[in-house]
Short mmCIF file of C-alpha atoms in Angstrom, two decimals:
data_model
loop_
_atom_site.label_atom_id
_atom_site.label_comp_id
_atom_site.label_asym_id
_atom_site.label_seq_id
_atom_site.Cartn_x
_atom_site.Cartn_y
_atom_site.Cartn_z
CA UNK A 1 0.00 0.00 0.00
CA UNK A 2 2.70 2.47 0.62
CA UNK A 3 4.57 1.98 -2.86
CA UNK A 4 1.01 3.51 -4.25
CA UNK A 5 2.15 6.88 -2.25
CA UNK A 6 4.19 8.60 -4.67
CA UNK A 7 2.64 6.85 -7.52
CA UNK A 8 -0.84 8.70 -6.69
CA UNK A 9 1.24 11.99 -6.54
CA UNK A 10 3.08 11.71 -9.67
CA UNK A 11 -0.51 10.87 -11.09
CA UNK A 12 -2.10 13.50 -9.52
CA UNK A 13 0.85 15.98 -10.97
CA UNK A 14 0.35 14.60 -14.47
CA UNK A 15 -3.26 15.13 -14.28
CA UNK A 16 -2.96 18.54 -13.55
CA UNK A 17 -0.44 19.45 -16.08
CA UNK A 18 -2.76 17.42 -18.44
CA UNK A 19 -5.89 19.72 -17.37
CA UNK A 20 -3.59 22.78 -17.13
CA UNK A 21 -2.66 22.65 -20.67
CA UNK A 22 -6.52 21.99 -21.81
CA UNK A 23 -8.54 24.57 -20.48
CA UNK A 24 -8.30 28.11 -21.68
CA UNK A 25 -6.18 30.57 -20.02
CA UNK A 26 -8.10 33.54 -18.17
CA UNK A 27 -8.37 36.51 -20.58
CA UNK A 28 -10.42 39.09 -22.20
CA UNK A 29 -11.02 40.49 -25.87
CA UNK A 30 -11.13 43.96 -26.89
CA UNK A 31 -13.14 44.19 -30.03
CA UNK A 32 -12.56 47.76 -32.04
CA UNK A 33 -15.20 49.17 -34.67
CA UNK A 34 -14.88 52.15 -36.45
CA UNK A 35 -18.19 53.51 -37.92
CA UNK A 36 -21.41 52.19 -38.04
CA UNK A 37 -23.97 52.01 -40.88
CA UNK A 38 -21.83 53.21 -43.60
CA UNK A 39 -21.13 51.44 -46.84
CA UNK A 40 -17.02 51.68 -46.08
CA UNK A 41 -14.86 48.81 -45.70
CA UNK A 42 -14.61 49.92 -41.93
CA UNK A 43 -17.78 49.97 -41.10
CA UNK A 44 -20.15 47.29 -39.82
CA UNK A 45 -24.15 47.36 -39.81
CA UNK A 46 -26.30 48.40 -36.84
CA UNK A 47 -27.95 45.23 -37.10
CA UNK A 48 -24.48 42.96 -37.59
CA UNK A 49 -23.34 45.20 -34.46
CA UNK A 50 -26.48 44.21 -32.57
CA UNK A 51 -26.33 40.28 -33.29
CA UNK A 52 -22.24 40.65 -31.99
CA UNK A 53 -23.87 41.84 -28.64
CA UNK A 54 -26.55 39.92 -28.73
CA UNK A 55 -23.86 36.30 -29.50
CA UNK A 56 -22.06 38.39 -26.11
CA UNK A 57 -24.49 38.32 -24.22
CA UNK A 58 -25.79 34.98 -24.75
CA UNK A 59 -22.27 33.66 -24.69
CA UNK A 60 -22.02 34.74 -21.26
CA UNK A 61 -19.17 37.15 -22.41
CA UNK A 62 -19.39 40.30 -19.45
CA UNK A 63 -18.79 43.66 -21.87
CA UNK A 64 -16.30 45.27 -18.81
CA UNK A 65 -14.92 49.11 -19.10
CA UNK A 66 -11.06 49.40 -19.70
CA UNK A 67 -10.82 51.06 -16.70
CA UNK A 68 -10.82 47.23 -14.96
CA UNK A 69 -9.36 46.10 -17.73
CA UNK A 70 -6.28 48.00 -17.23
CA UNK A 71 -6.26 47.69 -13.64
CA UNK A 72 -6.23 43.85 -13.55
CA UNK A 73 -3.33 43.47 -15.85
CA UNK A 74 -1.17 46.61 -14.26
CA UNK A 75 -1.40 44.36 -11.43
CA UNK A 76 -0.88 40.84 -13.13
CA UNK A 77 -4.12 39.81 -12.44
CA UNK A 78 -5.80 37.74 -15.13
CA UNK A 79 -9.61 40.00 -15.87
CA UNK A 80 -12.71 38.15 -15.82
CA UNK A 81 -12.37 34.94 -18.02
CA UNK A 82 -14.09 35.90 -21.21
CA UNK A 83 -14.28 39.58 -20.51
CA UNK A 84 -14.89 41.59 -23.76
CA UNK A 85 -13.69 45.60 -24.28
CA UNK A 86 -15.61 47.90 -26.90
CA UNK A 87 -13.46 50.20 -28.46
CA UNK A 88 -14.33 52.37 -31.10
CA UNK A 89 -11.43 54.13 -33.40
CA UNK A 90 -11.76 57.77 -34.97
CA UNK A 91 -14.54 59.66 -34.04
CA UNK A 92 -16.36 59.13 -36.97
CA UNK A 93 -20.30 60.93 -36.49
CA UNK A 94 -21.65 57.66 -37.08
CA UNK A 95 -20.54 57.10 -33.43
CA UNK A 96 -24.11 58.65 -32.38
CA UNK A 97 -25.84 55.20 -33.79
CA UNK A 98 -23.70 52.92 -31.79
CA UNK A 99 -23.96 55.18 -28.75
CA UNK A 100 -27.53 55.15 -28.83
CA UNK A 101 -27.64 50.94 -29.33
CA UNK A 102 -24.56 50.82 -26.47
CA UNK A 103 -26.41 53.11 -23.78
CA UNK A 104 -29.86 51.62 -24.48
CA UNK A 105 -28.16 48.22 -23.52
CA UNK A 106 -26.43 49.79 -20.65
CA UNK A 107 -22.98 48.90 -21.88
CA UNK A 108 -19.54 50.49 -21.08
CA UNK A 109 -16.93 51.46 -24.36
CA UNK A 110 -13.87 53.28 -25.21
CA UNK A 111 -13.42 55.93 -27.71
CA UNK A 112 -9.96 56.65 -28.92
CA UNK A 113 -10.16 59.76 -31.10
CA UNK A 114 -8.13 61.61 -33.52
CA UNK A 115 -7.71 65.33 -31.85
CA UNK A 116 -7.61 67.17 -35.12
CA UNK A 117 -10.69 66.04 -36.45
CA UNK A 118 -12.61 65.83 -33.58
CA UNK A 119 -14.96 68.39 -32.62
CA UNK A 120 -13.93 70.33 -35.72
CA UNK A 121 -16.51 72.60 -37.18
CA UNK A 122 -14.74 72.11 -40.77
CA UNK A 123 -15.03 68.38 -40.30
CA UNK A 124 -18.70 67.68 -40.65
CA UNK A 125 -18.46 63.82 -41.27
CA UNK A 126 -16.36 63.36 -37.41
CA UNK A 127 -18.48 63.74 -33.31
CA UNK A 128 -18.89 67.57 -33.33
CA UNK A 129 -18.44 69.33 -29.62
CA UNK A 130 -22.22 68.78 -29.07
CA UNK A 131 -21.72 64.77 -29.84
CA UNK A 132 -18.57 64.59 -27.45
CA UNK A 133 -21.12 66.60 -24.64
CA UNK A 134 -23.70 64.23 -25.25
CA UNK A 135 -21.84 61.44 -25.10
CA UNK A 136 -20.06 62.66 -22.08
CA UNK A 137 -23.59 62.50 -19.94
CA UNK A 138 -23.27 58.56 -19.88
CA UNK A 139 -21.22 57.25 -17.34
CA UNK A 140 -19.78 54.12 -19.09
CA UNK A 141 -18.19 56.00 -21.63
CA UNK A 142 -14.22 56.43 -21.81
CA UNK A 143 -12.90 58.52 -23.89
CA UNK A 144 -8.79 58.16 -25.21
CA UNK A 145 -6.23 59.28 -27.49
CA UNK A 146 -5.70 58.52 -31.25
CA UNK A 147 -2.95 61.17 -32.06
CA UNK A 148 -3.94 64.57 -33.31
CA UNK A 149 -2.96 63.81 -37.22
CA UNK A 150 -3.75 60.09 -37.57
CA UNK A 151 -0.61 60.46 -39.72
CA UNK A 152 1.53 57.28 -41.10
CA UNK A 153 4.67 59.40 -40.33
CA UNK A 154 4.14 59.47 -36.51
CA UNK A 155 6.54 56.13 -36.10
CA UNK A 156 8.74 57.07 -39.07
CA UNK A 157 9.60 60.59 -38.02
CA UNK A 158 10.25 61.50 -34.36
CA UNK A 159 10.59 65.17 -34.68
CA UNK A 160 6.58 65.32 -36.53
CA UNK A 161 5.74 62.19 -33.74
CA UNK A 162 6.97 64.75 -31.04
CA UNK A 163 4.99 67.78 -32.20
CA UNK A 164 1.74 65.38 -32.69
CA UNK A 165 1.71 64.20 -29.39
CA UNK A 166 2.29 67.58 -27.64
CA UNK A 167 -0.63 68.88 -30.59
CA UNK A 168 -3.24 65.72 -29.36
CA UNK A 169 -2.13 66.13 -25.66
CA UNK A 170 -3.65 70.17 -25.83
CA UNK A 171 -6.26 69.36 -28.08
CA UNK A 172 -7.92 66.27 -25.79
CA UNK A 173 -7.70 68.20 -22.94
CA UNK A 174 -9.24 71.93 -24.71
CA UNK A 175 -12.09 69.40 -26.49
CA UNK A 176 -13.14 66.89 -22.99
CA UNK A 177 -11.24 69.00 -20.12
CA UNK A 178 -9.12 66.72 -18.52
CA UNK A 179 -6.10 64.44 -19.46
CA UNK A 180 -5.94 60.95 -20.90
CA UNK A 181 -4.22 57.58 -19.86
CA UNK A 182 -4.91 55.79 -22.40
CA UNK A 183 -3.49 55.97 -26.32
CA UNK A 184 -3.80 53.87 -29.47
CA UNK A 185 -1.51 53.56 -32.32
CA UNK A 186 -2.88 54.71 -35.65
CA UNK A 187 -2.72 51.93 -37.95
CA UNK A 188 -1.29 49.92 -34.80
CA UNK A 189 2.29 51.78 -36.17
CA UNK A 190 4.73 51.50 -33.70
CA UNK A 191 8.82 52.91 -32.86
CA UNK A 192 10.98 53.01 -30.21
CA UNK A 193 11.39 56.58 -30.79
CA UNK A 194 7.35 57.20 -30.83
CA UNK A 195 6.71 54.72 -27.93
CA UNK A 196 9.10 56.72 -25.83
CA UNK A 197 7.26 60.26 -26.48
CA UNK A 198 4.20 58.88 -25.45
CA UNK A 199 5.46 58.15 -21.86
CA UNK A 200 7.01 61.01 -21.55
CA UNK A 201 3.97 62.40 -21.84
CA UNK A 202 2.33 60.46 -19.55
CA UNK A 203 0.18 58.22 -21.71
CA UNK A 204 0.59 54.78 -19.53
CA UNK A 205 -1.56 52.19 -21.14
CA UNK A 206 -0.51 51.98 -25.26
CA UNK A 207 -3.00 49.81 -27.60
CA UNK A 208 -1.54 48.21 -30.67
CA UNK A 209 -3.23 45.83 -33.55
CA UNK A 210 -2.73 41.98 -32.66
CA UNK A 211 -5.20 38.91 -32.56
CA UNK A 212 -4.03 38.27 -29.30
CA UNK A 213 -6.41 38.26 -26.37
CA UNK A 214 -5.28 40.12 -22.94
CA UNK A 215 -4.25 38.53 -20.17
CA UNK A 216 -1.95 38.95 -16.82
CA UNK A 217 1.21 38.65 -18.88
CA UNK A 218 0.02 41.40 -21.14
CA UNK A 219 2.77 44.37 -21.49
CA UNK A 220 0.61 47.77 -20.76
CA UNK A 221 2.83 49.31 -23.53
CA UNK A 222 1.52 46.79 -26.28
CA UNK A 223 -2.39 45.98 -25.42
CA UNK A 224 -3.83 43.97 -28.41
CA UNK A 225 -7.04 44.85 -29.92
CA UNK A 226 -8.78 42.41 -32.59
CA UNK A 227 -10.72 44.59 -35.72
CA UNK A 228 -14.21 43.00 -35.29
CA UNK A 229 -16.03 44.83 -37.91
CA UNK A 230 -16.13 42.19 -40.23
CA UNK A 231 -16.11 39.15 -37.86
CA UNK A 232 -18.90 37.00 -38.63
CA UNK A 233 -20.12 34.79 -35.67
CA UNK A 234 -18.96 32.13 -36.09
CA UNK A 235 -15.29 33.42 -36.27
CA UNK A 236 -16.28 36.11 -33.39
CA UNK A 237 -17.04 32.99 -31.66
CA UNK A 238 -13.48 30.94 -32.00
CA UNK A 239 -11.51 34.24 -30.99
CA UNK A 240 -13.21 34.01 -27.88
CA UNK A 241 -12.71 30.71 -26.97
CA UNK A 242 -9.27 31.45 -27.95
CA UNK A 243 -9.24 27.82 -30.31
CA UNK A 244 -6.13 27.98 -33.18
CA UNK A 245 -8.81 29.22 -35.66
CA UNK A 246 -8.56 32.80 -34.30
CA UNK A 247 -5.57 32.78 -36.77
CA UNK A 248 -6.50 30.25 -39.24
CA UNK A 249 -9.59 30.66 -41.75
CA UNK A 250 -13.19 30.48 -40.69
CA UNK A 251 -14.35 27.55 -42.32
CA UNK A 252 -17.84 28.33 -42.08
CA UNK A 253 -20.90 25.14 -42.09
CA UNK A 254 -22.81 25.52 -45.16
CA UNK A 255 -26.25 25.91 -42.95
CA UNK A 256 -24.70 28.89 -41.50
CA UNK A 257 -24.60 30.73 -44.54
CA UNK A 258 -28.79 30.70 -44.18
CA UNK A 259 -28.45 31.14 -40.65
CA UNK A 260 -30.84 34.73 -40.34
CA UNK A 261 -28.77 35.24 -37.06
CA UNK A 262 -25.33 36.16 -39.49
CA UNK A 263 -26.21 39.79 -40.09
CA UNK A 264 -23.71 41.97 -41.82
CA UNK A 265 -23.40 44.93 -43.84
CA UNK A 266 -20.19 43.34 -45.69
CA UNK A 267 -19.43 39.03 -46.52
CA UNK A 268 -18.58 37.59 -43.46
CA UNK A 269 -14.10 38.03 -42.99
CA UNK A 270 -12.38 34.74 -43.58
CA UNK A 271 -10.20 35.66 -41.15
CA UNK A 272 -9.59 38.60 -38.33
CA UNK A 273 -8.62 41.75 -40.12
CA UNK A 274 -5.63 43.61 -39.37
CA UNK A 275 -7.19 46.79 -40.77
CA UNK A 276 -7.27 48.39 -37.56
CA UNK A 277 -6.88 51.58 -38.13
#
């Protein structure tokens, strides 16, 4: 009987190692859309943007604000296992739509505009100073930074990267009164050089482009964020469970394709898209 004694524990190890490496480690999703009801290859539908919730919410995927995302992995904590983050890139006015579908639902989000657009009187297609104000009166909103030019040359030239960030700093404060934390690359374009401005300025938590989900181990300077304006559900539904097919093609059932459920504006991505812009 006691020759079983370390045979039980070296059992007991493997098993756990075995289960270890099956389930799914603790993480959340951030999911970015860009504008809403628009015939752009950005854009998603209001009613493909609905059924996304609507798959979250019977999924049992909680929609947290990046306010506890960010403070769970500053302090290598894994969030809440399947936790989901809406962000939506560059102001566009079509913002108002998903606003109104987001607050009806009672649903935090993120906006991470562009400073020289925003609130511009000569830009008529971005959130005016009115939208911003309105927008401001929910709680569960969270507004960020997206640069002041949206420029390609902010991680190629450090001298135009330094005068956009002290440009955007001004701007975000003059447009919503107060300073930011929180700062995503445009195009997901990163430097050393650029990367470095934006801490000295006191931007803490940086968002890049990546399929990866966020986790405990995530680096606050490199927070992933998965384009999901094109995700159909199915493929919406593999990223989450975090299966190998988050990289890999969507091979969708034939029935699906009838499946009323599937709504969207464009044909359902193959694959994530790194168009996050």
């Amino acid at each position: 009987m006691r020759a079983k004694g370390p045979f039980c524990v070296v059992a007991l190890a493997t098993c756990l190692l075995i289960l270890a490496a099956v389930l799914p480690v603790r993480a959340a999703t951030i999911l970015v859309y860009h504008s809403f009801g628009v015939r752009t290859s950005m854009s998603i539908s209001l009613a493909a943007f609905e059924s996304q919730l609507d798959f979250l919410e019977k999924n049992g995927n909680k929609i947290i604000g990046i306010d506890e995302l960010v403070r769970d992995i500053a302090t290598g904590q894994n969030p809440p296992d399947g936790a989901v983050v809406i962000a939506i890139d560059d102001g566009w006015a079509t913002v108002m739509q998903a606003y109104a579908v987001l607050k009806r639902r009672n649903l935090p989000f993120t906006l991470f505009l562009p400073m020289a657009y925003t609130a511009n009187q000569y830009c008529k297609a971005t959130l005016s100073q009115a939208d911003i104000d309105t927008i401001k009166t929910y709680p569960k909103a969270t507004f960020a930074d997206h640069s002041f030019s949206h420029s390609p040359k902010l991680a190629k030239s450090e001298e135009f990267a330094r005068d956009d960030v002290r440009k955007s700093r001004e701007r975000f404060r003059q447009v919503l009164g107060y300073d930011t934390k929180y700062f995503a690359y445009p195009y997901g374009a990163v430097s050393e050089a650029y990367t470095r401005l934006l801490r000295e300025a006191g931007y803490e938590y940086l968002f890049v482009t990546g399929d990866s989900p966020v986790s405990a181990t995530t680096r606050i300077q490199a927070i992933p964020r998965i384009a999901a304006h094109r995700l159909s559900l199915p493929v919406l539904a593999s990223v989450l469970r975090g299966h190998a097919a988050m990289l890999a093609k969507a091979k969708q059932a034939p029935a699906a394709a009838t499946d009323k459920t599937l709504v969207s504006a464009t044909k359902a991505a193959e694959q994530i898209p790194r168009n996050v812009e």
